[in-house]
Amino acid sequence: MRRHAPLLLCLVAALVAACGGTPILDTRTFQLKYIQADQARDIIAPYVYADRPNAKGMMSSSASTITVRETRDNLEKIARVLAQYDIPRPLVRLTFHLIQADGAATTDPAIADVEATLRQLFRFRGYRLIEEGIFSAAEEGEVAQTLSGYSIFANIWRVSGVGDSALVNLNVRLRGQGVDFSTRVAVPTGKTAVLGNVGKDPRGTLILTVKPELLSASP
Protein backbone atom coordinates (compact mmCIF):
# COMPACT_ATOMS: atom_id res chain seq x y z
CA MET A 1 0.00 0.00 0.00
CA ARG A 2 2.78 2.41 0.81
CA ARG A 3 4.21 1.82 -2.65
CA HIS A 4 1.05 3.24 -4.26
CA ALA A 5 0.72 6.30 -2.00
CA PRO A 6 2.74 8.73 -4.19
CA LEU A 7 0.67 7.73 -7.25
CA LEU A 8 -2.58 8.31 -5.37
CA LEU A 9 -1.37 11.70 -4.20
CA CYS A 10 -0.52 12.69 -7.78
CA LEU A 11 -3.97 11.66 -9.00
CA VAL A 12 -5.66 13.62 -6.22
CA ALA A 13 -3.55 16.70 -7.02
CA ALA A 14 -4.44 16.42 -10.72
CA LEU A 15 -8.15 16.17 -9.91
CA VAL A 16 -8.01 19.20 -7.64
CA ALA A 17 -6.26 21.25 -10.33
CA ALA A 18 -8.77 20.19 -12.96
CA CYS A 19 -11.92 20.63 -10.86
CA GLY A 20 -11.31 23.51 -8.53
CA GLY A 21 -7.75 24.68 -8.89
CA THR A 22 -5.95 26.63 -11.57
CA PRO A 23 -7.95 26.73 -14.84
CA ILE A 24 -6.39 25.67 -18.11
CA LEU A 25 -5.91 28.54 -20.58
CA ASP A 26 -5.74 28.46 -24.36
CA THR A 27 -4.76 31.18 -26.82
CA ARG A 28 -6.76 32.17 -29.87
CA THR A 29 -6.38 34.94 -32.46
CA PHE A 30 -9.53 36.53 -33.90
CA GLN A 31 -9.48 38.24 -37.28
CA LEU A 32 -11.42 41.52 -37.33
CA LYS A 33 -13.20 42.56 -40.52
CA TYR A 34 -15.33 45.61 -39.76
CA ILE A 35 -14.58 46.93 -36.26
CA GLN A 36 -11.36 48.39 -34.92
CA ALA A 37 -9.19 46.52 -32.46
CA ASP A 38 -9.83 49.05 -29.67
CA GLN A 39 -13.59 48.54 -30.15
CA ALA A 40 -13.13 44.77 -29.97
CA ARG A 41 -11.10 45.09 -26.76
CA ASP A 42 -13.89 47.07 -25.10
CA ILE A 43 -16.51 44.54 -26.23
CA ILE A 44 -14.73 41.41 -25.00
CA ALA A 45 -13.09 42.87 -21.86
CA PRO A 46 -15.78 41.37 -19.55
CA TYR A 47 -14.73 37.86 -20.70
CA VAL A 48 -10.99 38.29 -20.07
CA TYR A 49 -10.19 37.80 -16.37
CA ALA A 50 -6.90 39.66 -16.02
CA ASP A 51 -7.18 39.59 -12.21
CA ARG A 52 -7.58 35.81 -11.89
CA PRO A 53 -4.92 34.46 -9.49
CA ASN A 54 -2.29 32.14 -11.03
CA ALA A 55 -3.98 32.10 -14.47
CA LYS A 56 -4.52 35.64 -15.64
CA GLY A 57 -6.45 36.22 -18.82
CA MET A 58 -4.65 38.38 -21.37
CA MET A 59 -5.31 40.03 -24.72
CA SER A 60 -3.21 41.86 -27.27
CA SER A 61 -4.08 43.36 -30.63
CA SER A 62 -2.83 44.61 -33.96
CA ALA A 63 -4.68 46.72 -36.52
CA SER A 64 -6.92 43.86 -37.66
CA THR A 65 -6.55 41.05 -35.11
CA ILE A 66 -7.01 40.50 -31.42
CA THR A 67 -5.33 37.65 -29.55
CA VAL A 68 -6.83 36.36 -26.30
CA ARG A 69 -5.50 33.94 -23.69
CA GLU A 70 -8.41 32.56 -21.69
CA THR A 71 -10.31 29.39 -20.82
CA ARG A 72 -11.89 27.50 -23.69
CA ASP A 73 -15.39 28.39 -22.50
CA ASN A 74 -14.56 32.08 -22.45
CA LEU A 75 -12.88 31.90 -25.85
CA GLU A 76 -16.08 30.41 -27.26
CA LYS A 77 -18.11 33.20 -25.65
CA ILE A 78 -15.74 35.78 -27.12
CA ALA A 79 -16.11 34.23 -30.58
CA ARG A 80 -19.91 34.47 -30.34
CA VAL A 81 -19.82 38.06 -29.10
CA LEU A 82 -17.46 39.19 -31.87
CA ALA A 83 -19.67 37.49 -34.46
CA GLN A 84 -22.54 39.72 -33.29
CA TYR A 85 -20.56 42.97 -33.42
CA ASP A 86 -17.96 42.47 -36.17
CA ILE A 87 -20.46 43.00 -38.99
CA PRO A 88 -20.82 45.58 -41.82
CA ARG A 89 -22.19 48.94 -40.75
CA PRO A 90 -25.71 49.80 -41.93
CA LEU A 91 -25.97 52.08 -44.96
CA VAL A 92 -28.56 54.83 -44.59
CA ARG A 93 -30.13 57.11 -47.22
CA LEU A 94 -31.19 60.52 -45.93
CA THR A 95 -33.76 62.60 -47.80
CA PHE A 96 -33.87 66.23 -46.69
CA HIS A 97 -36.59 68.68 -47.72
CA LEU A 98 -36.14 72.42 -47.37
CA ILE A 99 -39.68 73.82 -47.29
CA GLN A 100 -41.03 77.34 -47.62
CA ALA A 101 -43.93 78.33 -45.39
CA ASP A 102 -45.80 81.60 -46.00
CA GLY A 103 -49.20 83.27 -46.12
CA ALA A 104 -50.17 81.95 -49.55
CA ALA A 105 -52.76 79.16 -49.45
CA THR A 106 -50.73 76.71 -51.53
CA THR A 107 -50.07 72.98 -51.42
CA ASP A 108 -47.26 71.00 -53.00
CA PRO A 109 -47.64 67.33 -54.00
CA ALA A 110 -43.90 66.85 -53.43
CA ILE A 111 -44.43 67.16 -49.67
CA ALA A 112 -47.88 65.57 -49.43
CA ASP A 113 -46.63 62.93 -46.98
CA VAL A 114 -45.67 65.54 -44.40
CA GLU A 115 -48.02 68.47 -45.10
CA ALA A 116 -50.64 67.28 -42.61
CA THR A 117 -47.97 67.18 -39.91
CA LEU A 118 -46.77 70.66 -40.87
CA ARG A 119 -50.29 72.03 -40.49
CA GLN A 120 -50.53 70.47 -37.02
CA LEU A 121 -47.24 72.00 -35.92
CA PHE A 122 -47.43 75.43 -37.54
CA ARG A 123 -50.09 77.96 -38.54
CA PHE A 124 -48.93 78.97 -42.01
CA ARG A 125 -51.47 78.92 -44.83
CA GLY A 126 -49.25 77.31 -47.44
CA TYR A 127 -46.18 75.13 -47.87
CA ARG A 128 -44.02 74.34 -50.88
CA LEU A 129 -40.78 72.49 -51.49
CA ILE A 130 -37.78 74.67 -52.19
CA GLU A 131 -35.24 71.89 -52.72
CA GLU A 132 -34.64 68.22 -52.00
CA GLY A 133 -31.30 66.72 -51.00
CA ILE A 134 -30.58 62.98 -51.00
CA PHE A 135 -27.35 61.35 -49.86
CA SER A 136 -26.18 58.15 -48.23
CA ALA A 137 -23.68 57.28 -45.51
CA ALA A 138 -22.80 54.38 -43.27
CA GLU A 139 -23.29 54.39 -39.52
CA GLU A 140 -20.85 56.87 -37.91
CA GLY A 141 -20.45 58.56 -41.30
CA GLU A 142 -20.80 62.25 -42.09
CA VAL A 143 -22.28 63.93 -45.16
CA ALA A 144 -22.58 67.49 -46.41
CA GLN A 145 -24.55 69.08 -49.24
CA THR A 146 -25.79 72.47 -50.39
CA LEU A 147 -29.54 73.06 -50.60
CA SER A 148 -30.64 76.25 -52.32
CA GLY A 149 -27.71 78.25 -50.94
CA TYR A 150 -27.72 76.59 -47.50
CA SER A 151 -25.11 74.10 -46.30
CA ILE A 152 -26.50 71.05 -44.58
CA PHE A 153 -24.36 68.67 -42.52
CA ALA A 154 -25.46 65.33 -41.07
CA ASN A 155 -23.74 62.77 -38.88
CA ILE A 156 -25.28 59.31 -38.51
CA TRP A 157 -23.92 58.50 -35.07
CA ARG A 158 -25.92 55.35 -34.44
CA VAL A 159 -28.36 52.90 -36.06
CA SER A 160 -30.21 50.65 -33.63
CA GLY A 161 -32.52 47.80 -34.58
CA VAL A 162 -33.00 46.24 -38.00
CA GLY A 163 -35.44 46.50 -40.89
CA ASP A 164 -38.64 48.48 -40.37
CA SER A 165 -37.99 48.74 -36.63
CA ALA A 166 -34.60 50.44 -37.02
CA LEU A 167 -34.00 53.82 -35.41
CA VAL A 168 -31.52 56.27 -36.96
CA ASN A 169 -29.81 58.74 -34.60
CA LEU A 170 -28.68 61.93 -36.34
CA ASN A 171 -26.89 65.17 -35.70
CA VAL A 172 -28.08 67.76 -38.25
CA ARG A 173 -26.95 71.31 -38.92
CA LEU A 174 -28.15 73.88 -41.49
CA ARG A 175 -26.14 77.05 -42.09
CA GLY A 176 -26.22 80.01 -44.45
CA GLN A 177 -27.92 83.37 -45.18
CA GLY A 178 -28.27 84.23 -41.52
CA VAL A 179 -29.48 80.76 -40.55
CA ASP A 180 -27.58 78.52 -38.11
CA PHE A 181 -29.79 75.65 -36.97
CA SER A 182 -28.67 72.41 -35.34
CA THR A 183 -30.45 69.51 -33.68
CA ARG A 184 -30.01 65.90 -32.57
CA VAL A 185 -32.84 63.49 -33.33
CA ALA A 186 -33.74 59.79 -33.44
CA VAL A 187 -35.99 58.98 -36.41
CA PRO A 188 -37.60 55.61 -37.31
CA THR A 189 -36.59 54.42 -40.76
CA GLY A 190 -39.13 55.23 -43.45
CA LYS A 191 -40.67 58.07 -41.41
CA THR A 192 -40.34 61.78 -42.15
CA ALA A 193 -39.41 63.97 -39.20
CA VAL A 194 -39.99 67.71 -39.08
CA LEU A 195 -36.78 69.06 -37.59
CA GLY A 196 -38.17 72.51 -37.02
CA ASN A 197 -38.63 76.10 -38.10
CA VAL A 198 -35.02 76.85 -39.00
CA GLY A 199 -35.24 80.57 -39.85
CA LYS A 200 -36.29 82.98 -42.58
CA ASP A 201 -34.99 84.07 -45.94
CA PRO A 202 -36.54 86.31 -48.65
CA ARG A 203 -38.78 83.44 -49.76
CA GLY A 204 -40.41 83.06 -46.37
CA THR A 205 -40.03 80.92 -43.26
CA LEU A 206 -37.87 77.82 -43.74
CA ILE A 207 -38.73 74.38 -42.40
CA LEU A 208 -36.41 71.38 -42.60
CA THR A 209 -37.49 67.74 -42.70
CA VAL A 210 -35.56 64.48 -42.96
CA LYS A 211 -36.50 60.92 -43.88
CA PRO A 212 -33.96 58.11 -43.20
CA GLU A 213 -34.15 54.78 -45.02
CA LEU A 214 -32.06 51.72 -44.31
CA LEU A 215 -30.55 50.49 -47.56
CA SER A 216 -28.15 47.67 -46.70
CA ALA A 217 -24.97 46.86 -44.89
CA SER A 218 -21.88 48.78 -45.95
CA PRO A 219 -19.02 46.42 -46.94
Steps between C-alpha positions, in 0.01 A plus 500: 500500500778741581643441154184642339467806726702743281293400194175558688621839617585599142155397378331696778711808420411472130129475581514803727675705231249394237185544710561788733856617464680695232300510173656394173548787253517492122598772254300599195538777241185659356505671162306828495322604181287805576575632850822646634717313746436753779124449452546123518703532821221698666238247387678187623664646814231350731605149385874543563580451870829686535472493881460122532766365740763268346331496156446854383307558182680716245434665165710683245413650164625625167315711244276214386537219755454445869668215687350371825633258761209362700310183587342311213150589619583869505668482160180351359297779661737758353463345154120524524509859624736613223279330241213723617698825487760450225250553218464758217363836607148586382474728197241775537343728237394841629243708313489863611228745397545874535146640508365852467210599723313827439160667488403368157241221510703255292566127511781302342462133400874452557447531876155341524625236745596761758265793430238381749767490770620848404148637538476344847829653610481843338234753400616601153246495218722339239807282457716421199824315439800718430754222447560133572834350600572126500823337614617180663750413772588210724451501875744748661540669161465869421352668193470856375303659217376839385125559479390819328793700638499334844761251620361195672714262706390166645672244719346154537636419844300185563256255338315275743269215405452344158256526211180698552565526874839670461560838661748745345671747736613819326679824564381759245613855433380757243701817440492796264330836427465586866379153597690276744279213614612176663322210666544139611217259424410130489275419203339163410601381155246581231346784704533871426593719795442874512821635649361845557454859392861575410478872415395741227630609164345724229276213389337462839538286811716190452414156634732200480392136490693174474406144408754219568481167318709194571651377175740218586818419681809692394786264401 
